[in-house]
mmCIF file of C-alpha atoms and ligand atoms in Angstrom:
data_model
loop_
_atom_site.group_PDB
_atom_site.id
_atom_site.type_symbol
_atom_site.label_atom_id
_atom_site.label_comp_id
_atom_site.label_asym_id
_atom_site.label_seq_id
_atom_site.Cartn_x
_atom_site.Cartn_y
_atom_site.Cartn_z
ATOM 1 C CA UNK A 1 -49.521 9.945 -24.606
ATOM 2 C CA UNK A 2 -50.198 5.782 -23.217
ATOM 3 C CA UNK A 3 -50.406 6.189 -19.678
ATOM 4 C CA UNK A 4 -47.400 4.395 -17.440
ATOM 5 C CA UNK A 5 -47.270 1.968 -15.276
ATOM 6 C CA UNK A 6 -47.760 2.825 -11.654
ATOM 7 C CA UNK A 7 -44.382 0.352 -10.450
ATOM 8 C CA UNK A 8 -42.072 1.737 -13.266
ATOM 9 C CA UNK A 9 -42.014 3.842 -16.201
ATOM 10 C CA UNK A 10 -43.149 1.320 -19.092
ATOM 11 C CA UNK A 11 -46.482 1.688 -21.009
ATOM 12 C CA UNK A 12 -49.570 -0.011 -19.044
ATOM 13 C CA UNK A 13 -51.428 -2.246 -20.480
ATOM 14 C CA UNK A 14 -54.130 -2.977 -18.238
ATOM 15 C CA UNK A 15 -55.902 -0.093 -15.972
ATOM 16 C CA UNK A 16 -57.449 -2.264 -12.541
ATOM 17 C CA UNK A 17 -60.463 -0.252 -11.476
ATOM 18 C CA UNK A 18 -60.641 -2.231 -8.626
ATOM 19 C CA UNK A 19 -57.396 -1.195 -7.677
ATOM 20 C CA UNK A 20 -56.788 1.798 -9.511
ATOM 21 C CA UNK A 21 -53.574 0.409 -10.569
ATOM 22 C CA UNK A 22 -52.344 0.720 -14.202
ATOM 23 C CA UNK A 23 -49.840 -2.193 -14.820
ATOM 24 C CA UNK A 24 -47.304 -2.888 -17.905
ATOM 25 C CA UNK A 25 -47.480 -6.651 -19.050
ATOM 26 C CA UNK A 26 -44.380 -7.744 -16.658
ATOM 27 C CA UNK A 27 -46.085 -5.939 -13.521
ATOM 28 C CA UNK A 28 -49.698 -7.668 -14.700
ATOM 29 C CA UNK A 29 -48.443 -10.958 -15.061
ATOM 30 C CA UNK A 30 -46.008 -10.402 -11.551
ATOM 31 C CA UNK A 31 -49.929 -9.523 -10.492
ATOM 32 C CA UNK A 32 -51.947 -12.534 -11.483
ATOM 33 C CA UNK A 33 -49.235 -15.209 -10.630
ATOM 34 C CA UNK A 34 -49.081 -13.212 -7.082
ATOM 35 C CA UNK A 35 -52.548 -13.881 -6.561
ATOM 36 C CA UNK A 36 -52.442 -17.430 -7.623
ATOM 37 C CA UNK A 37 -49.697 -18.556 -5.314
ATOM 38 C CA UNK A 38 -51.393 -16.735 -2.158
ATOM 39 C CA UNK A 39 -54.591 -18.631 -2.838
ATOM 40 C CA UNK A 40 -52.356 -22.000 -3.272
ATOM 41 C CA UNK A 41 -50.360 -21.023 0.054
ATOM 42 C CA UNK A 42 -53.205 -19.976 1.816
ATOM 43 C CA UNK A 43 -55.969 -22.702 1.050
ATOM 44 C CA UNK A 44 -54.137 -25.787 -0.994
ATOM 45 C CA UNK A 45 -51.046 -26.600 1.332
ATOM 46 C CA UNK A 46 -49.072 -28.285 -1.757
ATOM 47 C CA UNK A 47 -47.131 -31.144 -0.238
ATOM 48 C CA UNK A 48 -44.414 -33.576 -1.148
ATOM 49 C CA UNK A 49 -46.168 -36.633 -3.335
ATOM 50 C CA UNK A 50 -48.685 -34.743 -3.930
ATOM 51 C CA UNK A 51 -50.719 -35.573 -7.789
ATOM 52 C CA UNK A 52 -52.109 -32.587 -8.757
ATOM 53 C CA UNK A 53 -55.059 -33.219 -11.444
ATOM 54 C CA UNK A 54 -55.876 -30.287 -13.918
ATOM 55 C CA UNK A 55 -58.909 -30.199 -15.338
ATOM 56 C CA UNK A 56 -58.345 -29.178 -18.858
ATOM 57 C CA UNK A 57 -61.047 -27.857 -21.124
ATOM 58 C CA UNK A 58 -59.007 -26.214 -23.511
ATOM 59 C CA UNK A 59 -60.781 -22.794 -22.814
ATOM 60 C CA UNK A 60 -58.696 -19.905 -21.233
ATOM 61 C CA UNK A 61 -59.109 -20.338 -17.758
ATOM 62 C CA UNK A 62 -57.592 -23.977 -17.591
ATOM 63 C CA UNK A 63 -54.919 -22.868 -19.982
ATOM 64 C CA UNK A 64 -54.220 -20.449 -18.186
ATOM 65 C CA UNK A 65 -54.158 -22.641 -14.958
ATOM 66 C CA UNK A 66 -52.275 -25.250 -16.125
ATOM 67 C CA UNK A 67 -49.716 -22.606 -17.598
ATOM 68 C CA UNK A 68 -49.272 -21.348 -13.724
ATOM 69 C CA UNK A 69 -49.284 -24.430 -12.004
ATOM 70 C CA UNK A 70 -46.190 -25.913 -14.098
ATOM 71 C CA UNK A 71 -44.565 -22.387 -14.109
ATOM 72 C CA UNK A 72 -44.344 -22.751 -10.313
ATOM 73 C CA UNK A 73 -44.369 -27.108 -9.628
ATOM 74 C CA UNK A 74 -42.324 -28.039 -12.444
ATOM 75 C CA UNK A 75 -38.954 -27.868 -11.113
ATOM 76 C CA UNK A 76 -40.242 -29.793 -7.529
ATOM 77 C CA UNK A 77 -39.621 -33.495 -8.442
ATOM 78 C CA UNK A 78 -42.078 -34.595 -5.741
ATOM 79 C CA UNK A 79 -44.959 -33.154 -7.194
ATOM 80 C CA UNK A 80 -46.860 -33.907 -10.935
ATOM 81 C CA UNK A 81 -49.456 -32.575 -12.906
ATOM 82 C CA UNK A 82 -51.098 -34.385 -15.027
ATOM 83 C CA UNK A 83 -54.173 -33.250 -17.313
ATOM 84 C CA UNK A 84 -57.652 -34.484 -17.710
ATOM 85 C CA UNK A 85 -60.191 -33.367 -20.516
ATOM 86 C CA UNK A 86 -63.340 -34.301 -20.982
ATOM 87 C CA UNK A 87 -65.165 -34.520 -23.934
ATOM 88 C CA UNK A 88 -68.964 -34.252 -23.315
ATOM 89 C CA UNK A 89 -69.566 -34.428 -26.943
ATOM 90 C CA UNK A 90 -70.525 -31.152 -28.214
ATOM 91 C CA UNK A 91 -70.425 -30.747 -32.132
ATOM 92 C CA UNK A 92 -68.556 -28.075 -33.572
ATOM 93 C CA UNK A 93 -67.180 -26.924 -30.173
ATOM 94 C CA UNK A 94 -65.330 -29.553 -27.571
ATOM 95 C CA UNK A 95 -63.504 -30.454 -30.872
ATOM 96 C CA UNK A 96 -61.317 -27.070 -30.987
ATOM 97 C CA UNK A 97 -60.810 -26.626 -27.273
ATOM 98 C CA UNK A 98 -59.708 -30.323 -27.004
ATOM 99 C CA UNK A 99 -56.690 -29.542 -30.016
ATOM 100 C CA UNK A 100 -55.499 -26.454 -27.779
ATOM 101 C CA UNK A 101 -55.257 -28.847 -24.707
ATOM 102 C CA UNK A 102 -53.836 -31.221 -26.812
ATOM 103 C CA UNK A 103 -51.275 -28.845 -28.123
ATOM 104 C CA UNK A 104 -50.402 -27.144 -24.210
ATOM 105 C CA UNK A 105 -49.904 -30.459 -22.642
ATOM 106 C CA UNK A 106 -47.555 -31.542 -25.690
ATOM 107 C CA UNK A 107 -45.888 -28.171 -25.242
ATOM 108 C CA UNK A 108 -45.072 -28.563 -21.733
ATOM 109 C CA UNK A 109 -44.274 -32.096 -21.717
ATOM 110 C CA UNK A 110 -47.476 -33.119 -19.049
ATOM 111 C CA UNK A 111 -49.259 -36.415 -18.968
ATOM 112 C CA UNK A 112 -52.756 -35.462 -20.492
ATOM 113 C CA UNK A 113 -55.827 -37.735 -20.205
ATOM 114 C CA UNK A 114 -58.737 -37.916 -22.201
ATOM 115 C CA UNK A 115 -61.773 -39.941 -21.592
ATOM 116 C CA UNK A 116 -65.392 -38.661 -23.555
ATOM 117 C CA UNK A 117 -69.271 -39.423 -22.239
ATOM 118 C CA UNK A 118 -69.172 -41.863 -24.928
ATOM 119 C CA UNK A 119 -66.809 -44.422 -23.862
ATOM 120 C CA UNK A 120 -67.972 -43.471 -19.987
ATOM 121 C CA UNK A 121 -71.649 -43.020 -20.569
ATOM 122 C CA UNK A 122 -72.631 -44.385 -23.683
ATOM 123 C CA UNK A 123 -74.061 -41.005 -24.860
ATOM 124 C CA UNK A 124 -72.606 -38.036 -25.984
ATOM 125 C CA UNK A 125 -73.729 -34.622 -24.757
ATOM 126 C CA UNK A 126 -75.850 -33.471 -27.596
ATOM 127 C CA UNK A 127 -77.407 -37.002 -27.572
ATOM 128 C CA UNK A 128 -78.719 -37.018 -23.770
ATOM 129 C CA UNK A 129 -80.045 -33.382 -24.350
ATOM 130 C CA UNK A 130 -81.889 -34.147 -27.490
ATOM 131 C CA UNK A 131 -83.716 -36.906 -25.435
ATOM 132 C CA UNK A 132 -87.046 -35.548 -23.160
ATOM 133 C CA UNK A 133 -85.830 -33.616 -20.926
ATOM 134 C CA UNK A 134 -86.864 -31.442 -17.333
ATOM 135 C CA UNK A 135 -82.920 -30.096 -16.951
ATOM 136 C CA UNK A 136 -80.934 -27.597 -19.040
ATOM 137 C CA UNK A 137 -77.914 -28.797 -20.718
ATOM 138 C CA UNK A 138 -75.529 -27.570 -18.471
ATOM 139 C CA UNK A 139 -76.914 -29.703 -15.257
ATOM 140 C CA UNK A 140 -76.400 -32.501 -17.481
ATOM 141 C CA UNK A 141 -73.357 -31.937 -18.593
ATOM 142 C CA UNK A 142 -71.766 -29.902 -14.914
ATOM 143 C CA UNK A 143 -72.827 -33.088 -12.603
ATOM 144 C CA UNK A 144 -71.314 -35.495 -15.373
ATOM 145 C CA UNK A 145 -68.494 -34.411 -15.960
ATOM 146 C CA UNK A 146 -67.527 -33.306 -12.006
ATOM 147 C CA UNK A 147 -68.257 -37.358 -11.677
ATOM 148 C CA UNK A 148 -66.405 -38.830 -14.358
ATOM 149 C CA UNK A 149 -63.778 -36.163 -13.321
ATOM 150 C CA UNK A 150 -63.366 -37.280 -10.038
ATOM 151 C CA UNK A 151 -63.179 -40.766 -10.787
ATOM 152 C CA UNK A 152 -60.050 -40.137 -12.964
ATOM 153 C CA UNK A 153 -58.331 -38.532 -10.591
ATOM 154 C CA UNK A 154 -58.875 -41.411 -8.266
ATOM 155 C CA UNK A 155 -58.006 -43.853 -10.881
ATOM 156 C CA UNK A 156 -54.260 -41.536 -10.794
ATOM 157 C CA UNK A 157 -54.171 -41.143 -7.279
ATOM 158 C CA UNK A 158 -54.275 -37.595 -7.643
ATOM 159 C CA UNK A 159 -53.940 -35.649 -4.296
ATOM 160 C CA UNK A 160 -55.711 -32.581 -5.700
ATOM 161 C CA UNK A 161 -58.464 -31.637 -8.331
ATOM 162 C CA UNK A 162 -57.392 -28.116 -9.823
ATOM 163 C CA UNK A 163 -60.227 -26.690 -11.648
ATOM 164 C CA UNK A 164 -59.785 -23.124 -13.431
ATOM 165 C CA UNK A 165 -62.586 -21.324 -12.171
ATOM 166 C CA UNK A 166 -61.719 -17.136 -11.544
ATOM 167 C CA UNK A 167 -63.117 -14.670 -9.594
ATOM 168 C CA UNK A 168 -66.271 -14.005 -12.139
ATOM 169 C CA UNK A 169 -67.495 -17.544 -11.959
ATOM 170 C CA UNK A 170 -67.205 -17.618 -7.968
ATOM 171 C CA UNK A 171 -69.123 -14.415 -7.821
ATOM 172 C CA UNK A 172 -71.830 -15.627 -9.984
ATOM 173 C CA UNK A 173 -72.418 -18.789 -8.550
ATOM 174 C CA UNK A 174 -72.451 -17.558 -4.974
ATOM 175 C CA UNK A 175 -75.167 -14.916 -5.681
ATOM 176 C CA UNK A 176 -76.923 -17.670 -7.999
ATOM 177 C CA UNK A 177 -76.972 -19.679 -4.780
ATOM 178 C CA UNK A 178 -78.591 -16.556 -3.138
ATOM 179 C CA UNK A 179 -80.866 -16.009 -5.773
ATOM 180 C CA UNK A 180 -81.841 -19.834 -5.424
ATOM 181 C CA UNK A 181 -81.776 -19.379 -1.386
ATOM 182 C CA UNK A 182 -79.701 -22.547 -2.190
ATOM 183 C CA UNK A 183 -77.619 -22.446 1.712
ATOM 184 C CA UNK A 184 -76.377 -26.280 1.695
ATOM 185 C CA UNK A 185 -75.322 -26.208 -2.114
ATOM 186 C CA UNK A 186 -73.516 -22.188 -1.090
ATOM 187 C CA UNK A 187 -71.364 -24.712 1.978
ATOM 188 C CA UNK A 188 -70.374 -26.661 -0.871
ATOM 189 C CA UNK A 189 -68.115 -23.765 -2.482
ATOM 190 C CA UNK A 190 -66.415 -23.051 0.676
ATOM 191 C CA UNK A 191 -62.449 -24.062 1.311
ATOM 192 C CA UNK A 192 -62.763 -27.629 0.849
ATOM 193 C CA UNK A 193 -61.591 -30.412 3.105
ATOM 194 C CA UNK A 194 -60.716 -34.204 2.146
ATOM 195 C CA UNK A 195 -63.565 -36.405 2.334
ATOM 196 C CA UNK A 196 -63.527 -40.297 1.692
ATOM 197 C CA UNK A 197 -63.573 -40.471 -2.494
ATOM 198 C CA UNK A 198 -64.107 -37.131 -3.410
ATOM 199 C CA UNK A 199 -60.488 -36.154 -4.494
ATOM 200 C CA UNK A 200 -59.378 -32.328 -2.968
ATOM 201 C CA UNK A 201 -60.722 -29.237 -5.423
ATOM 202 C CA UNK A 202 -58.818 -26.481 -5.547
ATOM 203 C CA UNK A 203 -59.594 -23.243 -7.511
ATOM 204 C CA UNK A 204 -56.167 -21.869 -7.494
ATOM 205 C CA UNK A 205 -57.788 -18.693 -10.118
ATOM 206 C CA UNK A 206 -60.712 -17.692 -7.688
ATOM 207 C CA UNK A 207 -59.338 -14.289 -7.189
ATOM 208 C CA UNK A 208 -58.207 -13.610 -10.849
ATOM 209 C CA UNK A 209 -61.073 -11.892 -12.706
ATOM 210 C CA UNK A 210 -61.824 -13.208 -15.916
ATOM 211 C CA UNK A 211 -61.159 -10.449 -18.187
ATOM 212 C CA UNK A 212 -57.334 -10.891 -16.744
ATOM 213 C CA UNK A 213 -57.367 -14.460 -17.060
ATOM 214 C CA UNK A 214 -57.850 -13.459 -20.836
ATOM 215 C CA UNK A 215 -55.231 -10.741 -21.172
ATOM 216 C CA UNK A 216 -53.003 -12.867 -19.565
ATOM 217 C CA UNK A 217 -53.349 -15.821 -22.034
ATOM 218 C CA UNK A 218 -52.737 -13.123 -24.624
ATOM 219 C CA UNK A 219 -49.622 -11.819 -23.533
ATOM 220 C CA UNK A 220 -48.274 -15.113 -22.336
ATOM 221 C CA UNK A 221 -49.521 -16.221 -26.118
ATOM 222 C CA UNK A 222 -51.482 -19.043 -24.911
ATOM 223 C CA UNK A 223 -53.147 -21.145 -27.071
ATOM 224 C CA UNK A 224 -56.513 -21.001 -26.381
ATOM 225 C CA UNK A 225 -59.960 -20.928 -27.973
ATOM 226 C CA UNK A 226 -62.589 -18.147 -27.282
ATOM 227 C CA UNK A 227 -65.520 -19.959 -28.762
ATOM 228 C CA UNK A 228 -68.768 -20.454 -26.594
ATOM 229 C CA UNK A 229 -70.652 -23.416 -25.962
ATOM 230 C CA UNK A 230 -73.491 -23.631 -27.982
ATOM 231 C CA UNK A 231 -75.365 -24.559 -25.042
ATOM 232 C CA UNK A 232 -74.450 -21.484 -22.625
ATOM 233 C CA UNK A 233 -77.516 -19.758 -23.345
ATOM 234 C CA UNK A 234 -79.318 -22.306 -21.836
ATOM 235 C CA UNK A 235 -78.191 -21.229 -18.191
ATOM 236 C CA UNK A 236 -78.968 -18.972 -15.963
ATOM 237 C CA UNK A 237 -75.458 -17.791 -15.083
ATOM 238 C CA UNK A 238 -75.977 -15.962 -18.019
ATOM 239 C CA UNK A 239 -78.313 -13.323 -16.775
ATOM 240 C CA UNK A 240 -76.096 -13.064 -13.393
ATOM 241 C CA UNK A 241 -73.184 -12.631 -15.210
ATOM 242 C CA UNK A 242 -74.797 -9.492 -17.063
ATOM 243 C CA UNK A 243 -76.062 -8.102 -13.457
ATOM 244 C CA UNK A 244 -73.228 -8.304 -11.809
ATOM 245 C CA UNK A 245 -71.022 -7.133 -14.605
ATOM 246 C CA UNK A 246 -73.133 -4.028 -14.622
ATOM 247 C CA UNK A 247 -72.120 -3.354 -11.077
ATOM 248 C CA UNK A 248 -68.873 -3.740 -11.270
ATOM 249 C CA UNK A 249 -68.495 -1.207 -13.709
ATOM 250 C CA UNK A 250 -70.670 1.313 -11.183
ATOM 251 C CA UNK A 251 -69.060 0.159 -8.569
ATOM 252 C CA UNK A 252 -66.099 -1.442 -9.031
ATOM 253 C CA UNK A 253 -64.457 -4.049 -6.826
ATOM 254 C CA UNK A 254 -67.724 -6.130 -6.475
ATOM 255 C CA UNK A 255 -67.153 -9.218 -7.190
ATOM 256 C CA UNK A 256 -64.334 -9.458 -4.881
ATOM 257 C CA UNK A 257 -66.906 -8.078 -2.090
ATOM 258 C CA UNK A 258 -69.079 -11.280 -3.148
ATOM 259 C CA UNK A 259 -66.632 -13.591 -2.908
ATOM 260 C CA UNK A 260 -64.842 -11.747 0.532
ATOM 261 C CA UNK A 261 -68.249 -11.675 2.178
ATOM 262 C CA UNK A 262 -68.825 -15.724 1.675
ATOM 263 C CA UNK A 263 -65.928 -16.138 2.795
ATOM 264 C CA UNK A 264 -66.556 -14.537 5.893
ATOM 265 C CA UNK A 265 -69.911 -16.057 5.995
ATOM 266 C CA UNK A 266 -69.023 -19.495 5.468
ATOM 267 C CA UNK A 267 -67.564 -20.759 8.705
ATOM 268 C CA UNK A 268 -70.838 -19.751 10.213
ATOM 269 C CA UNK A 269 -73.263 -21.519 7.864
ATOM 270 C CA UNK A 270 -71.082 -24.444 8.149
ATOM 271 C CA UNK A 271 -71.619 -24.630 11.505
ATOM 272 C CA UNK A 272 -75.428 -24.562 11.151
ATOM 273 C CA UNK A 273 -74.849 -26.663 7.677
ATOM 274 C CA UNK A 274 -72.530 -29.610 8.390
ATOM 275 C CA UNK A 275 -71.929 -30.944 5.050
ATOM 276 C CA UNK A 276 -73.305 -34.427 4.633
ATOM 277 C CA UNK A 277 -71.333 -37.519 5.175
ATOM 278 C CA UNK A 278 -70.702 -39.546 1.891
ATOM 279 C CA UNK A 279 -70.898 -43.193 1.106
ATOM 280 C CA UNK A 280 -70.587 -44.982 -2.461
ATOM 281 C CA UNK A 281 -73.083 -45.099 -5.141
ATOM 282 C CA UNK A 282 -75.130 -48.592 -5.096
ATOM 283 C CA UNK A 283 -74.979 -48.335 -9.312
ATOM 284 C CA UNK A 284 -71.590 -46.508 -10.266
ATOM 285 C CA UNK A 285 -69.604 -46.810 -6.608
ATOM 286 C CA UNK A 286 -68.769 -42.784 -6.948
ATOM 287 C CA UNK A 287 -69.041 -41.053 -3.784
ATOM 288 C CA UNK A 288 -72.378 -39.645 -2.935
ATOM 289 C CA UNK A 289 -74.957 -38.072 -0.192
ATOM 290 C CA UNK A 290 -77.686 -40.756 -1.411
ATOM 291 C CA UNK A 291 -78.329 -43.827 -2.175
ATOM 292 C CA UNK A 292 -78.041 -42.878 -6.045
ATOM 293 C CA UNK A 293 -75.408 -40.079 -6.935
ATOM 294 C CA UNK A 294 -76.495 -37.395 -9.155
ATOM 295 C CA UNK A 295 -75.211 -38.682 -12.040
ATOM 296 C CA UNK A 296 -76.681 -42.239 -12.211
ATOM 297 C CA UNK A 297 -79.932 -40.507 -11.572
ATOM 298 C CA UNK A 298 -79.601 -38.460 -14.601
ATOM 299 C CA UNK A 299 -78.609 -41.361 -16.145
ATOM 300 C CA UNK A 300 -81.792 -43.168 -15.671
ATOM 301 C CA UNK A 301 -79.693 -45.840 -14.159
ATOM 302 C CA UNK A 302 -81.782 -47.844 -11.026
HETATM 303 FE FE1 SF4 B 401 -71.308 -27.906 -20.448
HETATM 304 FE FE2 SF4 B 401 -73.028 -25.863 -20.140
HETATM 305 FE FE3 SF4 B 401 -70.394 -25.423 -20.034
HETATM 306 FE FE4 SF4 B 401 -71.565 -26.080 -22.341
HETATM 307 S S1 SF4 B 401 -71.932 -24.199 -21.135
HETATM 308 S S2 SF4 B 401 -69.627 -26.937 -21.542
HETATM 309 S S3 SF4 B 401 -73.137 -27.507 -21.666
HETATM 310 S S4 SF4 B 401 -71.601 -26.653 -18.591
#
């Protein structure tokens, strides 16, 4: 006999260990878009004007995201969303992802942008990583694209940077930033403030985990693509991923303990931590901690 749902009497579809909750698909999705619009409320103070930027991959997460944010901003005339993709330039994959952004943003009527490392950089992905290289693909291709990123957003005068990173990802990278006894880098995750150039991030998913971020792209009947990157392997997320998956399912609820613990813990370091103040790149005028930013360095550029 399916087992019901714990608000009504329909068949569940989902069972939440971490909750021990069994939902149907109109309590799941009454669920995820709860959790969504407290993180919004709580961190992202959405305000009149405001531009918000999504940044759309074409993968679940950002469909998802962008899915939620015009759900709940598209009937406020004082805010917009507009889309930005990226395409690194990865053969066989960023091809697929980019038609299901393409097809979303047509969908829902929202202004999508797409600019590639080509045009930007001169180089697609899979040509920088098949030069010499100390770095794995994915510092390559995470510190060029958060740059070219925010530099669109300025170009729109976007207010906000929405990114669709969920509860795994935060998880991971905080206890990757532990494993790295990375402290300054661990500040950089907390609730973010304005700072001159760097456009507002917001991670309105953070407390979705993933695996619901993917059930609820299949019941909303998202289009999405499930392929991975040919150069995930490459990272070490990977192998924290694994580990903390595997205590989750001992002991479930543990990735929200990561990410409720740095939250607690994060006022305090940035006390001790005060992030650095930023001034423009002397090659590519992006906003930076040096007198180089990340990305011209990478770049080779002097
Ligand atoms: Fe880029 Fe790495 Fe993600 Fe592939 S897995 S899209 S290389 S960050």
């Amino acid at each position: 006999m399916p087992i019901k749902c714990m608000k009504c009497n329909k068949d569940a579809i989902i069972f939440q260990k971490y909750s021990g909750m069994h939902l149907c698909r109109k309590h799941f999705i009454e669920d995820v878009e709860r959790k969504i619009k407290l993180t919004i409320r709580k961190q992202y103070n959405v305000e009149k004007g405001d531009i918000i930027a999504v940044a759309l991959s074409g993968g679940k997460d950002s469909i998802v995201l962008l899915h939620i944010l015009h759900k709940i901003f598209s009937k406020r005339r004082d805010v917009e969303i507009v889309a930005i993709t990226i395409d690194e330039g990865i053969e066989g994959y960023r091809e697929v992802t980019l038609e299901k952004a393409r097809k979303l943003t047509s969908e829902l009527g929202i202004r999508h942008i797409v600019r590639s490392f080509k045009d930007e950089y001169d180089k697609t992905l899979d040509e920088l990583v098949a030069q010499e290289r100390e770095l794995g693909a994915c510092s390559y291709c995470g510190v060029l694209r958060k740059s070219l990123m925010n530099k669109i957003a300025n170009e729109i005068g976007a207010t906000k940077l929405a990114t669709g990173h969920n509860l795994d990802d935060e998880a991971q990278t905080i206890m990757m930033n532990h494993l790295g006894g990375d402290v300054e880098r661990m500040i950089r995750l907390s609730p973010p403030r304005a700072l001159e150039g760097l456009v507002l991030r917001a991670k309105p998913l953070r407390k979705v985990p993933e695996k619901e971020v993917a059930l609820y792209a299949i019941v909303n009947d998202l289009p999405f693509d499930m392929s991975e990157c040919p150069y995930a392997h490459e990272a070490l997320r990977g192998e924290v991923r694994d580990m903390i998956n595997d205590f989750e399912v001992r002991h479930p609820g543990t990735k929200y303990s990561i990410m409720r613990g740095f939250d607690k813990m994060v006022g305090i370091l940035g006390k001790e931590f005060p992030q650095a103040s930023l001034t423009d790149c002397r090659v590519c005028g992006e906003p930076c901690t040096a007198e180089l930013c990340q990305a011209c360095k990478l770049l080779g550029r002097s």
